[in-house]
Amino acid sequence: MMPVTNFEDSLRREPYTEPRRVTGQQIEQIKERVAQGERKKFHFKWVIPVLLSLTVLSGVSWFNLPFMQLPKAAESIKMPSDERTLRIINKFDPDKTRSIIHQELLNNREILVLTKVIKSDEKTTLWEAGVLNEEDDSLRWLKKGEVTTPFISREQYAKLAEKGITDTLTHAFVPLRDANGRTLVIGTSIDPHTNSIDITDSNNNVYKAKKIQTSFLWYAFLPEKQKSEYRYEPSREVVTRK
């Protein structure tokens, strides 16, 4: 029996000068080689898509990293109801006579709050200005300033109304600024016939203070100037009562 030799080795060692008879073993060797080649092709067919998928997933993971995420826009503080604001303020400064006069947003984190407190023993009304600011996901109250008005009887009010209520303006600057850097001034006027106050600076620029019609209180945000540079007077606008 002739020794078994590798079909490919024999081709490399000896010149291929004439046709040879291919044995059954050689045929099996050729089939095995062909099968191995098909498996390699199949291997590359699934390896390439897998590599592409991993590359895509790596890119997605990279962009989902914290340092690659865009910062979220700061959300504005939500305006609470008057009842909730009153509860918050009374936690810091309890007073059963306090009521909410006005609320408005100053910026993303602060709310201007104007209140009214009755001081019966002093026979005065206290008008407060302060802010609710958001700290640690909760609202806190910080009082900034106040003005007072004396109690006025109906008889006293009637006499003042007859003469014209022009000398009853009071005001106070409050260390509180809005988003534009203007300073808050609050004041009172018992004149029911005006709905705003004219505030004039030394250059004759006129600013309108808003009067809260349910009360005597008015307020405005003014450019940063010396307090003495402003003068105050009731506006000539008349409130029409229905």
Short mmCIF file of N, CA and C in Angstrom, two decimals, residues 111-198:
data_model
loop_
_atom_site.label_atom_id
_atom_site.label_comp_id
_atom_site.label_asym_id
_atom_site.label_seq_id
_atom_site.Cartn_x
_atom_site.Cartn_y
_atom_site.Cartn_z
N ILE A 111 -40.15 86.04 43.60
CA ILE A 111 -41.48 86.60 43.41
C ILE A 111 -41.64 87.80 44.35
N LEU A 112 -42.03 88.94 43.79
CA LEU A 112 -42.34 90.11 44.60
C LEU A 112 -43.70 89.90 45.26
N VAL A 113 -43.77 90.15 46.58
CA VAL A 113 -45.02 90.02 47.31
C VAL A 113 -45.26 91.29 48.13
N LEU A 114 -46.44 91.88 47.97
CA LEU A 114 -46.85 93.05 48.75
C LEU A 114 -48.00 92.63 49.66
N THR A 115 -47.89 92.99 50.93
CA THR A 115 -48.87 92.54 51.91
C THR A 115 -49.42 93.72 52.72
N LYS A 116 -50.48 93.44 53.43
CA LYS A 116 -51.12 94.41 54.32
C LYS A 116 -51.30 93.78 55.70
N VAL A 117 -50.86 94.52 56.74
CA VAL A 117 -50.99 94.03 58.11
C VAL A 117 -51.65 95.13 58.95
N ILE A 118 -52.68 94.78 59.68
CA ILE A 118 -53.39 95.72 60.53
C ILE A 118 -52.75 95.75 61.92
N LYS A 119 -52.32 96.93 62.35
CA LYS A 119 -51.75 97.11 63.69
C LYS A 119 -52.77 97.89 64.53
N SER A 120 -53.71 97.16 65.10
CA SER A 120 -54.80 97.82 65.83
C SER A 120 -54.30 98.59 67.04
N ASP A 121 -53.34 98.03 67.77
CA ASP A 121 -52.84 98.70 68.97
C ASP A 121 -52.12 100.00 68.64
N GLU A 122 -51.55 100.08 67.43
CA GLU A 122 -50.85 101.30 66.99
C GLU A 122 -51.73 102.19 66.12
N LYS A 123 -52.93 101.70 65.79
CA LYS A 123 -53.86 102.41 64.93
C LYS A 123 -53.21 102.77 63.59
N THR A 124 -52.51 101.79 63.03
CA THR A 124 -51.86 101.99 61.73
C THR A 124 -52.04 100.74 60.88
N THR A 125 -51.84 100.93 59.58
CA THR A 125 -51.77 99.80 58.63
C THR A 125 -50.35 99.71 58.11
N LEU A 126 -49.80 98.52 58.16
CA LEU A 126 -48.43 98.28 57.71
C LEU A 126 -48.47 97.62 56.33
N TRP A 127 -47.78 98.24 55.39
CA TRP A 127 -47.70 97.70 54.03
C TRP A 127 -46.29 97.15 53.83
N GLU A 128 -46.19 95.87 53.58
CA GLU A 128 -44.89 95.20 53.49
C GLU A 128 -44.53 94.89 52.03
N ALA A 129 -43.24 94.90 51.76
CA ALA A 129 -42.70 94.46 50.47
C ALA A 129 -41.60 93.44 50.74
N GLY A 130 -41.70 92.31 50.10
CA GLY A 130 -40.69 91.27 50.29
C GLY A 130 -40.66 90.33 49.11
N VAL A 131 -39.87 89.28 49.24
CA VAL A 131 -39.74 88.32 48.14
C VAL A 131 -39.91 86.90 48.66
N LEU A 132 -40.47 86.07 47.81
CA LEU A 132 -40.39 84.63 47.97
C LEU A 132 -39.28 84.16 47.06
N ASN A 133 -38.28 83.48 47.61
CA ASN A 133 -37.24 82.92 46.74
C ASN A 133 -37.16 81.42 46.96
N GLU A 134 -36.68 80.75 45.93
CA GLU A 134 -36.65 79.29 45.93
C GLU A 134 -35.28 78.82 46.40
N GLU A 135 -35.28 78.04 47.48
CA GLU A 135 -34.06 77.45 48.02
C GLU A 135 -34.33 76.00 48.39
N ASP A 136 -33.50 75.11 47.83
CA ASP A 136 -33.65 73.67 48.14
C ASP A 136 -35.07 73.18 47.86
N ASP A 137 -35.60 73.59 46.70
CA ASP A 137 -36.93 73.15 46.25
C ASP A 137 -38.05 73.59 47.18
N SER A 138 -37.84 74.65 47.95
CA SER A 138 -38.90 75.19 48.78
C SER A 138 -38.84 76.72 48.73
N LEU A 139 -39.96 77.36 49.07
CA LEU A 139 -40.05 78.81 49.02
C LEU A 139 -39.81 79.40 50.41
N ARG A 140 -39.04 80.49 50.43
CA ARG A 140 -38.74 81.18 51.68
C ARG A 140 -39.13 82.65 51.54
N TRP A 141 -39.57 83.26 52.62
CA TRP A 141 -39.99 84.65 52.65
C TRP A 141 -38.90 85.52 53.25
N LEU A 142 -38.65 86.65 52.61
CA LEU A 142 -37.68 87.61 53.12
C LEU A 142 -38.27 89.01 52.97
N LYS A 143 -38.55 89.64 54.09
CA LYS A 143 -39.12 90.98 54.07
C LYS A 143 -38.02 91.99 53.72
N LYS A 144 -38.37 92.98 52.87
CA LYS A 144 -37.38 93.94 52.39
C LYS A 144 -37.66 95.38 52.84
N GLY A 145 -38.92 95.74 52.99
CA GLY A 145 -39.24 97.11 53.38
C GLY A 145 -40.71 97.27 53.69
N GLU A 146 -41.07 98.47 54.19
CA GLU A 146 -42.46 98.70 54.59
C GLU A 146 -42.75 100.20 54.62
N VAL A 147 -44.04 100.52 54.56
CA VAL A 147 -44.54 101.88 54.81
C VAL A 147 -45.79 101.73 55.68
N THR A 148 -46.15 102.79 56.36
CA THR A 148 -47.34 102.74 57.23
C THR A 148 -48.28 103.90 56.92
N THR A 149 -49.55 103.65 57.20
CA THR A 149 -50.56 104.71 57.10
C THR A 149 -51.40 104.68 58.38
N PRO A 150 -51.80 105.84 58.89
CA PRO A 150 -52.62 105.87 60.10
C PRO A 150 -54.07 105.52 59.78
N PHE A 151 -54.76 105.04 60.79
CA PHE A 151 -56.20 104.82 60.64
C PHE A 151 -56.88 106.17 60.43
N ILE A 152 -57.84 106.21 59.51
CA ILE A 152 -58.58 107.44 59.24
C ILE A 152 -60.07 107.16 59.39
N SER A 153 -60.73 107.94 60.16
CA SER A 153 -62.18 107.78 60.34
C SER A 153 -62.90 108.28 59.10
N ARG A 154 -64.16 107.95 58.99
CA ARG A 154 -64.96 108.41 57.85
C ARG A 154 -65.05 109.94 57.83
N GLU A 155 -65.16 110.53 59.00
CA GLU A 155 -65.26 112.00 59.07
C GLU A 155 -63.95 112.64 58.60
N GLN A 156 -62.82 112.09 59.05
CA GLN A 156 -61.52 112.62 58.63
C GLN A 156 -61.32 112.46 57.12
N TYR A 157 -61.72 111.30 56.62
CA TYR A 157 -61.57 111.05 55.19
C TYR A 157 -62.44 112.00 54.38
N ALA A 158 -63.65 112.24 54.82
CA ALA A 158 -64.56 113.15 54.11
C ALA A 158 -63.98 114.56 54.05
N LYS A 159 -63.39 115.02 55.16
CA LYS A 159 -62.79 116.35 55.17
C LYS A 159 -61.61 116.44 54.22
N LEU A 160 -60.77 115.39 54.20
CA LEU A 160 -59.61 115.37 53.30
C LEU A 160 -60.06 115.35 51.84
N ALA A 161 -61.13 114.61 51.58
CA ALA A 161 -61.63 114.50 50.21
C ALA A 161 -62.17 115.83 49.70
N GLU A 162 -62.74 116.59 50.59
CA GLU A 162 -63.28 117.90 50.20
C GLU A 162 -62.15 118.85 49.79
N LYS A 163 -61.05 118.80 50.51
CA LYS A 163 -59.92 119.70 50.23
C LYS A 163 -59.07 119.21 49.05
N GLY A 164 -59.16 117.95 48.76
CA GLY A 164 -58.29 117.38 47.74
C GLY A 164 -57.12 116.67 48.41
N ILE A 165 -57.04 115.39 48.18
CA ILE A 165 -56.02 114.60 48.88
C ILE A 165 -54.74 114.59 48.05
N THR A 166 -53.93 115.59 48.26
CA THR A 166 -52.68 115.68 47.50
C THR A 166 -51.46 115.63 48.40
N ASP A 167 -51.64 115.78 49.69
CA ASP A 167 -50.48 115.82 50.59
C ASP A 167 -50.38 114.58 51.47
N THR A 168 -51.00 113.52 51.04
CA THR A 168 -51.00 112.31 51.86
C THR A 168 -50.11 111.21 51.28
N LEU A 169 -49.27 111.55 50.33
CA LEU A 169 -48.38 110.54 49.73
C LEU A 169 -47.25 110.20 50.70
N THR A 170 -47.02 108.93 50.89
CA THR A 170 -45.85 108.46 51.62
C THR A 170 -45.14 107.44 50.74
N HIS A 171 -43.84 107.32 50.91
CA HIS A 171 -43.12 106.34 50.10
C HIS A 171 -41.85 105.90 50.82
N ALA A 172 -41.29 104.81 50.37
CA ALA A 172 -40.04 104.29 50.91
C ALA A 172 -39.33 103.48 49.84
N PHE A 173 -38.03 103.69 49.72
CA PHE A 173 -37.22 102.87 48.82
C PHE A 173 -36.92 101.54 49.51
N VAL A 174 -36.96 100.50 48.72
CA VAL A 174 -36.78 99.14 49.24
C VAL A 174 -35.53 98.54 48.59
N PRO A 175 -34.66 97.94 49.36
CA PRO A 175 -33.46 97.30 48.77
C PRO A 175 -33.80 96.02 48.02
N LEU A 176 -34.47 96.21 46.91
CA LEU A 176 -34.93 95.09 46.10
C LEU A 176 -34.92 95.51 44.64
N ARG A 177 -34.36 94.68 43.79
CA ARG A 177 -34.23 95.02 42.38
C ARG A 177 -34.94 93.99 41.51
N ASP A 178 -35.38 94.47 40.35
CA ASP A 178 -36.01 93.56 39.39
C ASP A 178 -34.96 93.02 38.43
N ALA A 179 -35.40 92.29 37.42
CA ALA A 179 -34.48 91.66 36.47
C ALA A 179 -33.68 92.68 35.67
N ASN A 180 -34.18 93.91 35.57
CA ASN A 180 -33.49 94.96 34.82
C ASN A 180 -32.60 95.83 35.71
N GLY A 181 -32.45 95.45 36.98
CA GLY A 181 -31.57 96.20 37.87
C GLY A 181 -32.18 97.46 38.44
N ARG A 182 -33.48 97.65 38.29
CA ARG A 182 -34.13 98.84 38.84
C ARG A 182 -34.52 98.61 40.29
N THR A 183 -34.56 99.71 41.06
CA THR A 183 -34.84 99.63 42.49
C THR A 183 -36.32 99.84 42.76
N LEU A 184 -36.83 99.09 43.72
CA LEU A 184 -38.24 99.18 44.07
C LEU A 184 -38.51 100.35 45.01
N VAL A 185 -39.59 101.08 44.74
CA VAL A 185 -40.09 102.08 45.67
C VAL A 185 -41.57 101.78 45.88
N ILE A 186 -42.00 101.80 47.16
CA ILE A 186 -43.41 101.58 47.47
C ILE A 186 -43.94 102.80 48.21
N GLY A 187 -45.23 103.02 48.12
CA GLY A 187 -45.83 104.16 48.79
C GLY A 187 -47.32 103.97 48.95
N THR A 188 -47.96 104.93 49.60
CA THR A 188 -49.40 104.86 49.81
C THR A 188 -50.04 106.19 49.45
N SER A 189 -51.29 106.12 49.06
CA SER A 189 -52.11 107.29 48.79
C SER A 189 -53.55 106.91 49.07
N ILE A 190 -54.24 107.73 49.86
CA ILE A 190 -55.63 107.41 50.19
C ILE A 190 -56.61 108.06 49.23
N ASP A 191 -56.08 108.72 48.22
CA ASP A 191 -56.94 109.38 47.24
C ASP A 191 -57.59 108.32 46.34
N PRO A 192 -58.91 108.16 46.36
CA PRO A 192 -59.57 107.13 45.55
C PRO A 192 -59.72 107.52 44.08
N HIS A 193 -59.40 108.75 43.73
CA HIS A 193 -59.65 109.24 42.37
C HIS A 193 -58.43 109.12 41.46
N THR A 194 -57.35 108.54 41.94
CA THR A 194 -56.18 108.34 41.09
C THR A 194 -55.85 106.86 41.04
N ASN A 195 -55.37 106.44 39.88
CA ASN A 195 -54.98 105.03 39.76
C ASN A 195 -53.49 104.88 39.48
N SER A 196 -52.75 105.97 39.54
CA SER A 196 -51.30 105.88 39.40
C SER A 196 -50.66 107.13 39.99
N ILE A 197 -49.35 107.05 40.19
CA ILE A 197 -48.58 108.16 40.74
C ILE A 197 -47.51 108.53 39.74
N ASP A 198 -47.36 109.82 39.48
CA ASP A 198 -46.30 110.29 38.60
C ASP A 198 -45.03 110.51 39.41
#
